[in-house]
Amino acid sequence: MSDVVNDLSCNLLHKQFDDFVAVDKLSFEVESGSFFSILGPSGCGKTTLLRMLAGFEQASSGDIFIKNARVNDVAPNHRPLNMVFQHLALFPNMSVAENIAYGLKRRKVGRSEREQKIKRVLQRVGLDGSEHKGISQLSGGQKQRIAIARCLVLEPSVLLLDEPLGALDLKLREHMKVELKHLQQEFGTTFVYITHDQSEALVMSDKVAVMNHGRFEQVDTPQRLYANPHSSFVAKFVGNTNVVRGRIGDVGANSRAKVELGDNLSVPASNPQDLAVGSNVELFLRPEAIELTGDATASQISGVFKELLFDGANSTVIVQTSVGDLQVRLPQQKPFELAKGSVVYLSWSSEQCFCLAAENN
Amino acid sequence: MRRLGIGFYLLLCPFALWLLLLIILPHLNMLEVSLNLRSYTTPKSYTFQNYLNFFEQPLYWNTFVRTAWMSILATLLTLLIAFPMAYYIAKLAKGRSKTLLLMACILPFWLSELVRTYGWMIILRESGLLSGLLRYFGIIENNIEFLYNDASIMLGLVYTAMLFMIVPLVSALESLDDSHIEAGYDLGGSHWNVLREIVIPHAMPGIVSGCIIVFMLSLGNYLTPNLIGGKDSLWFTEQIFTQFITRFNWEQGSAFGILLLLLSSLIVYLGLLLSGQTLSKTMGK
């Protein structure tokens, strides 16, 4: 253990169901007061991990520490952490105040103190005065905030959140993302948030762990995760990207390489894993890193304009090239006349193009 | 407004006929008979004497009170035994074992109630299975008669009613989201807190509808008290039987029938008031 008090840390945490490994000898630490996200596709073991942290699932081996105290053998109702459930699990037969009071009553908090705490926490989540409302009278976003208030009123060391935004419509989800981040900053509680939505994780988190097959592929800040993914899985899962299969033709200094993409086409790229000549790689190119240009000499590749996917500021163009269809982000700096079937040239700076060892499948 | 077609009336027909011919008309007829003065000499005249008899004769009144109390007790016992069973079936058992357990509850009801009651008599009688087993293991010296007492009546009533409690409880508990139970624990609740504040309030409609069915079944049960409890078991339905069949006093029997209907409805109404439920909430789902 390190000297720093981490709110949550795990050491070789392992969970096995019969012959299926859900969580594979995981070790990580979550800094106090940070927003930590676990991002992964469904079936990657993130829910099992969260349920082990909450105490609803027993670890097969390994340790869980909360504030440096081992909690493996502590029952869920005695762990100093609380959980916001996927469907919130607000008690429908109780009012807002009764829902929040439930945990306080279990701690034997006196009536007057209880009422004060409820009032204060409702103010902090911006719902003061709704003590006596029924749960069914609340909107989706309000329910969200009550579910969080119900946990935060207990001042837990760690708050676990199990994809609580999944059930909301898009507009509200965008809004709640920002609001959750602000709530976390205001309360200063450590949040552990699991999600399969990379945009939720990137917007809200201080650190994101990308999980796959029961392991963390990379634990990093959202910026580094996006710019410097350590594995091909992370690069594909975080953000939108073009993937082209190829082979390393030549390596240079400072982790540079030339990647052969077939048809005598080879492009310069960064090679952060320092892969040897001849390795099978995947070349990653973010849509916003590619520029459409009319100048054939300055471009890396030419293609045919195939389709425009208009989505306001997120509009993309699909260009058919010899290495497959590439997505290119619009609007570009220069105005560009586009007609279906016209020839376009694509260019990008070699810094923004990187190759990683190809996944086995 | 759209006019209801002939199809609607055709579908309504069986229900309306059933209600009218088998429920409303017999009861109206019984009400009329119960108000007749029983006399072979005077011409037909109306009186409340049959109802007054019920309140004036302590035997009738006491039999009814005893029947009601025993039925309430049987209902509570059934609830106490059925709740953990239903919880296990609805929440803990998975897949095949769940189906098997529910089947095991339903299976005895493929036999007629008479056969099941005789089954209990074979087990409980003086020369029966239980007595023999106890003697075999040397716990008792002489055979003991387990039949013909209140405890054996209670056993029979609870056994008969069990299924009608388990089924509504299972369906009420199944609709409870597991995450509500987990949230209860997560916020620091003990087993007892979670049961009292989350599981029971959610299952309340199922509990109440199960209790109403079991109470009515017990109160109106004739076979179990009569066969397991014997001729002196003092069950109210036996009084009605005696009036109609033994004493051929149809007027008195009808009055008892109407009284049973009214008093049991009153008890159910009080039960609903006490539990804060409404009939539409418990039956309407």
XYZ file of C-alpha atoms in Angstrom:
646
model
C 0.000 0.000 0.000
C 1.164 3.517 -0.726
C 1.292 6.279 1.885
C -1.437 8.333 0.259
C -4.891 7.601 1.609
C -6.920 6.518 -1.357
C -10.672 6.382 -0.873
C -10.805 3.118 -2.725
C -8.220 0.613 -3.814
C -8.275 -2.959 -4.982
C -5.521 -5.519 -4.916
C -5.611 -8.492 -7.317
C -9.400 -8.520 -7.143
C -10.721 -11.609 -8.901
C -14.158 -12.981 -9.617
C -14.849 -16.317 -11.232
C -18.274 -17.725 -12.168
C -17.858 -21.465 -12.821
C -15.474 -21.403 -15.795
C -15.989 -17.734 -16.692
C -13.657 -15.054 -15.374
C -15.665 -11.849 -14.896
C -13.017 -9.758 -13.154
C -9.403 -10.761 -13.747
C -6.927 -10.002 -10.913
C -7.593 -6.287 -10.972
C -5.455 -3.819 -9.017
C -6.220 -0.110 -9.013
C -6.485 2.939 -6.782
C -8.976 5.768 -6.829
C -7.752 9.097 -5.500
C -9.818 10.841 -2.845
C -12.330 13.315 -4.217
C -11.918 12.288 -7.844
C -14.425 11.261 -10.473
C -13.351 7.814 -11.623
C -15.115 6.112 -14.511
C -14.992 2.506 -15.584
C -15.775 2.337 -19.275
C -16.354 -0.887 -21.133
C -18.673 -2.767 -23.473
C -21.442 -4.866 -21.961
C -20.132 -8.133 -20.601
C -16.696 -6.738 -19.780
C -17.196 -7.326 -16.062
C -17.799 -3.742 -14.961
C -21.133 -4.491 -13.283
C -19.645 -7.474 -11.440
C -16.793 -5.236 -10.274
C -19.225 -2.612 -9.000
C -21.349 -5.218 -7.220
C -18.243 -6.560 -5.512
C -17.347 -3.049 -4.350
C -20.886 -2.585 -3.001
C -20.804 -5.996 -1.334
C -23.581 -7.731 -3.307
C -21.073 -10.124 -4.854
C -18.267 -11.910 -3.005
C -14.795 -11.689 -4.525
C -13.231 -15.054 -5.415
C -9.878 -13.693 -4.274
C -8.107 -10.369 -3.747
C -8.824 -7.418 -1.481
C -10.963 -4.297 -1.507
C -9.856 -1.386 0.676
C -11.922 1.668 1.526
C -9.798 4.355 3.180
C -7.122 1.680 3.744
C -9.519 -0.597 5.667
C -10.203 -3.997 4.155
C -13.932 -4.399 3.554
C -14.186 -7.814 1.855
C -15.945 -9.345 4.847
C -18.102 -6.312 5.635
C -21.796 -6.724 4.753
C -23.258 -4.241 2.223
C -25.255 -2.422 4.904
C -22.095 -1.687 6.898
C -19.816 -0.534 4.064
C -19.015 3.191 4.000
C -20.067 3.491 0.386
C -23.401 3.928 -1.338
C -24.702 3.107 -4.754
C -26.935 4.834 -7.276
C -28.650 2.005 -9.118
C -29.171 1.767 -12.859
C -32.924 2.280 -12.482
C -32.334 4.384 -9.367
C -34.365 2.070 -7.072
C -36.175 4.922 -5.348
C -38.773 3.437 -2.999
C -42.120 4.151 -4.688
C -44.169 3.805 -1.497
C -42.247 6.614 0.210
C -42.142 10.375 -0.385
C -38.950 12.186 -1.374
C -38.189 13.045 2.255
C -38.873 9.480 3.410
C -36.571 8.118 0.735
C -33.753 10.346 1.906
C -34.609 9.693 5.564
C -34.397 5.915 5.125
C -30.602 5.789 5.420
C -30.486 8.436 8.163
C -33.003 6.495 10.273
C -30.845 3.375 9.947
C -28.002 5.453 11.446
C -30.260 6.533 14.297
C -30.054 10.219 13.366
C -32.564 12.183 15.488
C -35.699 13.629 13.937
C -34.781 17.324 14.004
C -31.258 16.704 12.716
C -32.701 14.408 10.070
C -35.081 17.077 8.803
C -32.266 19.617 8.654
C -30.028 17.268 6.703
C -32.813 16.443 4.239
C -33.525 20.123 3.717
C -29.857 20.887 3.171
C -29.191 18.052 0.743
C -32.310 18.924 -1.266
C -31.076 22.496 -1.521
C -27.686 21.329 -2.727
C -29.192 19.219 -5.496
C -31.502 22.111 -6.394
C -34.804 20.545 -5.361
C -35.621 22.391 -2.153
C -39.233 22.250 -1.113
C -40.010 18.908 -2.761
C -39.868 16.923 0.513
C -43.468 15.803 0.357
C -43.683 14.971 -3.323
C -44.273 11.370 -4.340
C -41.650 9.629 -6.426
C -44.054 9.274 -9.363
C -44.514 13.069 -9.453
C -40.851 13.645 -10.279
C -39.342 13.974 -13.745
C -36.492 11.719 -14.870
C -33.823 14.274 -14.044
C -35.341 15.036 -10.646
C -35.441 11.331 -9.764
C -31.772 11.185 -10.662
C -30.946 13.980 -8.284
C -33.042 12.470 -5.469
C -31.281 9.123 -5.903
C -27.942 10.895 -5.578
C -29.156 13.013 -2.647
C -30.378 9.860 -0.881
C -26.815 8.508 -0.977
C -24.865 11.738 -0.409
C -26.850 12.669 2.692
C -25.097 9.714 4.342
C -21.709 11.269 3.507
C -20.210 8.064 2.094
C -16.486 7.715 1.379
C -17.290 6.528 -2.119
C -20.384 6.852 -4.285
C -20.876 4.109 -6.863
C -22.994 4.918 -9.915
C -24.238 2.117 -12.153
C -25.064 3.730 -15.532
C -27.733 5.931 -13.976
C -28.135 8.005 -17.149
C -28.962 5.041 -19.365
C -32.730 5.378 -19.051
C -32.875 9.107 -19.846
C -33.545 10.618 -23.245
C -30.616 12.135 -25.123
C -31.251 15.791 -24.317
C -31.616 15.153 -20.598
C -28.610 12.848 -20.608
C -26.421 15.611 -22.072
C -27.684 17.957 -19.386
C -27.254 15.466 -16.523
C -23.667 14.714 -17.562
C -22.665 18.261 -16.792
C -24.818 18.371 -13.697
C -23.350 15.160 -12.267
C -19.862 16.549 -12.725
C -20.828 19.744 -10.918
C -22.499 17.785 -8.107
C -19.346 15.735 -7.666
C -17.206 18.861 -7.543
C -19.526 20.516 -5.041
C -19.772 17.569 -2.658
C -16.151 16.501 -3.127
C -17.160 12.867 -2.726
C -15.265 10.230 -4.666
C -17.475 9.016 -7.518
C -16.959 5.652 -9.181
C -19.074 5.658 -12.308
C -19.546 2.727 -14.632
C -20.831 3.166 -18.156
C -20.605 1.838 -21.671
C -21.048 5.332 -23.097
C -17.618 6.797 -23.841
C -18.939 10.332 -24.086
C -20.315 10.170 -20.496
C -16.964 8.915 -19.248
C -14.917 11.488 -21.172
C -17.025 14.503 -20.216
C -17.323 13.806 -16.494
C -14.239 11.967 -15.352
C -10.914 12.913 -13.853
C -9.722 9.430 -14.719
C -11.173 6.730 -16.902
C -10.398 3.027 -16.769
C -11.180 1.247 -20.022
C -12.234 -2.289 -19.190
C -12.252 -5.331 -21.463
C -12.536 -9.032 -20.608
C -12.268 -8.370 -16.879
C -9.093 -6.290 -17.112
C -8.298 -2.607 -17.295
C -6.715 -1.925 -20.678
C -5.727 1.587 -19.686
C -6.328 3.934 -16.748
C -5.750 7.533 -17.727
C -7.153 11.034 -18.006
C -9.786 11.442 -20.749
C -7.424 13.623 -22.790
C -4.589 11.101 -22.764
C -6.983 8.244 -23.365
C -8.195 9.978 -26.502
C -4.833 11.180 -27.767
C -2.557 8.340 -26.632
C -4.461 5.084 -26.380
C -2.234 2.211 -25.279
C -4.040 -0.509 -27.139
C -6.015 -1.011 -30.260
C -9.125 -1.790 -28.156
C -8.931 1.547 -26.328
C -8.369 3.455 -29.558
C -11.476 1.897 -31.112
C -13.651 2.170 -28.019
C -12.879 5.757 -27.055
C -14.065 8.264 -29.602
C -14.737 7.836 -33.288
C -11.854 6.717 -35.425
C -10.902 5.321 -38.806
C -9.090 1.999 -38.611
C -6.924 0.699 -41.462
C -5.043 -2.582 -41.267
C -1.434 -2.569 -42.399
C 2.122 -3.690 -41.760
C 5.156 -1.799 -40.506
C 7.504 -1.245 -43.422
C 10.232 0.771 -41.799
C 10.981 2.198 -38.356
C 12.730 5.437 -37.540
C 13.920 7.376 -34.488
C 11.533 8.747 -31.834
C 9.008 5.949 -32.286
C 8.254 6.845 -35.882
C 7.373 4.291 -38.493
C 6.246 3.904 -42.044
C 3.116 1.803 -42.320
C 2.416 -0.092 -45.533
C -1.243 -0.146 -46.358
C -0.918 -2.279 -49.493
C -1.007 -1.144 -53.129
C 2.417 0.458 -52.732
C 0.904 2.973 -50.363
C 2.825 3.710 -47.234
C 2.160 6.500 -44.745
C 4.242 7.887 -41.876
C 2.793 7.375 -38.406
C 3.837 7.386 -34.802
C 4.594 3.981 -33.363
C 4.131 4.352 -29.585
C 4.548 0.624 -28.923
C 7.876 0.554 -30.852
C 6.741 -2.386 -32.932
C 9.299 -4.090 -35.142
C 9.361 -4.094 -38.944
C 6.866 -6.569 -40.344
C 4.399 -6.422 -37.428
C 0.716 -6.460 -38.274
C -0.736 -3.185 -37.104
C -3.891 -1.132 -37.164
C -3.525 2.462 -38.224
C -5.779 4.941 -36.412
C -6.882 8.238 -37.848
C -9.468 10.422 -36.073
C -12.051 11.928 -38.466
C -11.218 15.449 -37.250
C -7.505 14.937 -38.002
C -8.113 14.485 -41.728
C -8.330 17.459 -43.999
C -10.058 17.517 -47.350
C -7.930 19.272 -49.891
C -7.988 19.966 -53.583
C -4.218 19.798 -53.818
C -3.118 16.348 -54.956
C 0.579 16.864 -54.244
C 0.216 17.660 -50.522
C -2.170 14.789 -49.852
C -1.504 11.286 -48.550
C -4.342 9.576 -50.336
C -7.069 10.272 -52.874
C -10.610 9.038 -52.869
C -14.136 9.487 -54.138
C -16.717 11.456 -52.203
C -19.369 8.876 -51.317
C -21.776 10.280 -48.783
C -22.443 13.255 -46.546
C -23.796 12.469 -43.057
C -25.126 15.846 -42.039
C -25.399 16.419 -38.285
C -24.722 20.113 -37.753
C -21.336 20.588 -36.166
C -20.814 16.840 -36.124
C -21.253 16.349 -39.872
C -19.016 13.795 -41.511
C -18.137 12.881 -45.058
C -17.495 9.321 -46.123
C -14.724 9.049 -48.679
C -14.121 5.855 -50.582
C -10.397 5.160 -50.919
C -8.174 2.277 -51.901
C -7.825 1.302 -48.204
C -11.546 1.385 -47.502
C -14.105 4.021 -46.545
C -12.743 6.831 -44.376
C -14.787 9.217 -42.228
C -13.774 12.859 -42.452
C -15.151 15.504 -40.125
C -16.909 18.608 -41.538
C -16.974 21.582 -41.528
C -13.473 22.107 -42.777
C -11.531 25.343 -42.514
C -11.838 26.013 -46.234
C -15.164 25.970 -47.997
C -15.375 22.948 -50.184
C -17.672 22.196 -53.073
C -18.744 18.610 -52.828
C -20.625 16.562 -55.364
C -21.217 12.848 -55.113
C -18.635 10.930 -57.099
C -16.128 13.756 -57.249
C -12.464 13.030 -56.541
C -11.116 14.419 -53.274
C -7.685 14.387 -51.675
C -7.075 13.670 -48.005
C -4.179 14.877 -45.930
C -3.230 14.667 -42.271
C -0.238 15.445 -40.155
C 1.746 12.343 -39.288
C 1.639 13.283 -35.558
C -2.083 12.648 -35.487
C -1.821 9.253 -37.056
C -0.650 6.323 -34.966
C -0.398 2.581 -35.282
C -0.913 -0.081 -32.631
C -0.527 -3.849 -32.622
C -3.522 -5.395 -34.374
C -6.076 -7.209 -32.232
C -6.029 -10.939 -32.683
C -9.517 -11.337 -34.070
C -70.126 7.570 -28.165
C -69.704 4.371 -30.086
C -72.620 1.988 -29.693
C -71.711 -1.366 -28.233
C -72.179 -4.124 -30.784
C -73.931 -7.435 -30.452
C -70.554 -9.059 -29.709
C -70.292 -7.180 -26.439
C -73.710 -8.404 -25.265
C -72.950 -11.967 -26.356
C -69.729 -11.917 -24.321
C -71.524 -10.369 -21.365
C -74.299 -12.977 -21.497
C -72.620 -15.941 -19.708
C -71.365 -13.701 -16.933
C -74.711 -11.968 -16.475
C -76.580 -15.288 -16.455
C -74.142 -16.787 -13.974
C -74.425 -13.757 -11.708
C -78.201 -13.606 -11.914
C -79.133 -17.300 -11.778
C -76.473 -18.619 -9.421
C -75.721 -15.662 -7.144
C -78.421 -13.011 -7.073
C -81.625 -15.049 -7.373
C -80.698 -17.751 -4.809
C -79.614 -15.103 -2.329
C -82.797 -13.090 -2.809
C -84.765 -16.289 -2.390
C -82.794 -17.166 0.732
C -83.388 -13.671 2.109
C -87.111 -14.113 1.541
C -87.170 -17.544 3.190
C -85.159 -16.262 6.157
C -87.821 -13.632 6.876
C -90.667 -16.170 6.921
C -92.221 -17.161 10.188
C -91.896 -20.892 10.677
C -95.343 -22.162 11.502
C -97.551 -25.009 10.387
C -100.785 -23.441 11.594
C -100.813 -19.726 10.724
C -100.773 -18.491 7.151
C -97.470 -17.185 5.719
C -96.195 -14.082 7.527
C -92.917 -12.172 7.870
C -90.790 -11.857 11.007
C -87.239 -11.095 12.209
C -87.442 -13.956 14.713
C -84.968 -16.124 12.779
C -82.357 -13.366 13.035
C -83.162 -12.663 16.666
C -82.601 -16.352 17.442
C -79.011 -15.970 16.349
C -78.352 -13.226 18.886
C -80.543 -14.681 21.654
C -79.172 -18.212 21.630
C -75.587 -18.122 22.972
C -74.740 -21.366 21.127
C -75.294 -19.843 17.677
C -73.568 -16.606 18.484
C -70.595 -18.315 20.170
C -70.215 -20.770 17.321
C -70.008 -17.895 14.896
C -67.437 -15.990 16.986
C -65.379 -19.170 17.394
C -65.510 -19.837 13.641
C -64.471 -16.279 12.854
C -61.580 -16.321 15.335
C -60.336 -19.693 14.163
C -60.514 -18.485 10.549
C -58.586 -15.317 11.355
C -55.969 -17.384 13.179
C -55.777 -19.834 10.272
C -55.332 -16.875 7.883
C -52.490 -15.402 9.942
C -50.800 -18.796 10.320
C -51.097 -19.417 6.590
C -49.588 -15.985 5.898
C -46.698 -16.630 8.305
C -45.878 -19.975 6.710
C -46.562 -18.947 3.104
C -44.570 -15.681 3.120
C -41.084 -17.206 3.460
C -42.059 -19.915 0.962
C -43.336 -17.338 -1.533
C -40.253 -15.174 -0.987
C -38.014 -18.128 -1.691
C -39.941 -19.079 -4.828
C -40.198 -15.507 -6.148
C -36.768 -14.117 -5.276
C -34.229 -16.817 -4.495
C -35.136 -19.849 -6.632
C -34.022 -19.665 -10.259
C -35.194 -21.318 -13.475
C -36.163 -24.982 -13.173
C -36.205 -25.174 -9.401
C -38.644 -22.259 -9.330
C -41.086 -24.070 -11.601
C -40.627 -27.299 -9.623
C -41.331 -25.586 -6.301
C -44.467 -23.918 -7.598
C -45.581 -27.254 -9.061
C -45.003 -28.911 -5.694
C -47.388 -26.391 -4.152
C -50.043 -26.939 -6.813
C -49.739 -30.736 -7.068
C -51.848 -31.668 -3.992
C -54.706 -29.630 -5.436
C -55.044 -32.048 -8.324
C -56.792 -34.324 -5.826
C -60.225 -33.541 -4.492
C -60.440 -31.849 -1.128
C -62.232 -34.909 0.258
C -59.354 -37.231 -0.648
C -56.805 -34.831 0.818
C -58.776 -34.581 4.049
C -59.003 -38.376 4.324
C -55.244 -38.403 3.778
C -54.805 -36.263 6.869
C -57.197 -38.524 8.786
C -55.057 -41.564 7.905
C -52.011 -39.741 9.274
C -53.601 -38.316 12.413
C -56.054 -40.994 13.640
C -55.376 -43.071 16.738
C -54.095 -46.060 14.769
C -52.582 -43.759 12.166
C -49.156 -43.035 10.744
C -48.044 -40.350 13.208
C -49.142 -42.282 16.258
C -47.457 -45.434 14.951
C -44.195 -43.644 14.173
C -44.016 -42.068 17.613
C -44.635 -45.469 19.182
C -42.019 -47.100 16.938
C -39.393 -44.633 18.125
C -40.483 -45.130 21.722
C -41.568 -41.552 22.271
C -45.051 -42.601 23.398
C -46.291 -45.862 24.883
C -49.893 -45.994 23.770
C -51.510 -44.742 20.607
C -52.681 -41.134 20.738
C -55.718 -39.699 18.949
C -54.519 -36.609 17.073
C -57.859 -36.010 15.350
C -60.915 -34.184 16.688
C -59.312 -31.176 18.336
C -58.752 -27.507 17.444
C -55.109 -27.987 16.560
C -55.918 -30.602 13.954
C -58.687 -28.386 12.515
C -56.129 -25.570 12.258
C -53.688 -27.903 10.524
C -56.329 -28.922 8.010
C -57.420 -25.333 7.351
C -53.874 -24.037 6.854
C -53.051 -26.957 4.563
C -56.176 -26.429 2.452
C -55.600 -22.688 2.145
C -51.831 -22.614 1.581
C -51.905 -22.471 -2.221
C -54.373 -19.575 -2.261
C -51.930 -17.553 -0.158
C -48.759 -18.537 -2.006
C -49.941 -17.684 -5.521
C -50.887 -14.015 -4.886
C -47.796 -13.572 -2.704
C -45.460 -14.978 -5.358
C -46.892 -12.716 -8.042
C -46.705 -9.673 -5.735
C -43.112 -10.420 -4.737
C -41.999 -11.180 -8.276
C -42.907 -7.661 -9.320
C -40.564 -6.243 -6.678
C -37.365 -5.064 -8.357
C -34.294 -6.736 -6.793
C -32.489 -3.419 -6.872
C -34.999 -2.008 -4.337
C -33.966 -4.721 -1.880
C -30.296 -4.095 -2.615
C -30.778 -0.343 -2.247
C -32.325 -1.021 1.176
C -29.212 -2.880 2.280
C -26.892 -0.399 0.586
C -28.372 2.483 2.588
C -27.653 0.615 5.807
C -30.857 -1.353 6.379
C -30.822 -4.622 8.325
C -32.769 -7.691 7.129
C -35.666 -6.662 9.345
C -35.685 -3.038 8.075
C -35.639 -4.117 4.460
C -38.443 -6.620 5.078
C -40.612 -4.149 6.967
C -40.011 -0.979 4.971
C -39.514 -2.257 1.442
C -40.640 -5.855 0.903
C -43.864 -5.885 2.942
C -45.221 -2.510 1.714
C -44.650 -3.670 -1.849
C -46.258 -7.080 -1.232
C -49.209 -5.586 0.689
C -51.803 -5.922 -2.105
C -50.799 -9.586 -2.498
C -50.887 -10.148 1.254
C -54.348 -8.628 1.573
C -55.863 -10.435 -1.395
C -54.359 -13.729 -0.189
C -55.737 -13.112 3.294
C -59.234 -12.333 2.006
C -59.335 -15.528 -0.049
C -57.965 -17.703 2.767
C -60.273 -16.161 5.369
C -63.361 -16.697 3.186
C -62.307 -20.259 2.369
C -61.770 -21.092 6.046
C -64.974 -19.444 7.223
C -67.049 -21.252 4.635
C -65.205 -24.551 4.938
C -67.429 -27.477 5.827
C -65.398 -30.581 5.020
C -62.242 -29.952 7.057
C -63.825 -28.922 10.379
C -66.407 -31.670 10.051
C -64.098 -34.562 9.160
C -60.929 -33.614 11.044
C -62.689 -31.780 13.885
C -65.519 -34.259 14.294
C -69.206 -33.684 14.873
C -68.624 -31.415 17.871
C -66.200 -29.061 16.197
C -68.746 -26.213 16.438
C -68.130 -24.694 12.997
C -70.773 -22.267 11.807
C -71.294 -24.017 8.498
C -72.273 -27.118 10.484
C -75.008 -25.090 12.173
C -76.364 -24.119 8.780
C -76.202 -27.739 7.638
C -77.999 -28.876 10.793
C -80.795 -26.357 10.322
C -81.368 -27.245 6.687
C -80.872 -31.014 6.755
C -81.305 -32.349 10.285
C -83.957 -30.025 11.649
C -85.488 -29.149 8.316
C -85.716 -25.544 9.497
C -85.026 -23.792 6.190
C -86.082 -20.405 7.560
C -83.453 -20.555 10.329
C -80.817 -21.984 7.995
C -81.398 -19.186 5.480
C -81.095 -16.563 8.207
C -77.765 -18.093 9.257
C -76.588 -18.101 5.652
C -77.408 -14.417 5.214
C -75.769 -13.601 8.549
C -72.595 -15.464 7.567
C -72.469 -13.440 4.353
C -72.988 -10.106 6.106
C -70.679 -10.743 9.046
C -67.831 -12.102 6.931
C -68.137 -9.114 4.588
C -67.926 -6.858 7.627
C -64.773 -8.593 8.853
C -63.131 -8.293 5.417
C -64.111 -4.617 5.310
C -62.545 -4.041 8.738
C -59.428 -5.902 7.608
C -59.121 -3.636 4.561
C -59.561 -0.533 6.735
C -56.914 -1.782 9.152
C -54.350 -2.479 6.435
C -55.119 0.734 4.557
C -55.883 -1.142 1.329
C -58.864 -0.966 -0.967
C -60.602 -3.822 -2.704
C -59.853 -2.374 -6.143
C -56.147 -2.067 -5.258
C -55.837 -5.662 -4.098
C -58.067 -7.337 -6.665
C -57.835 -4.888 -9.562
C -54.274 -5.643 -10.625
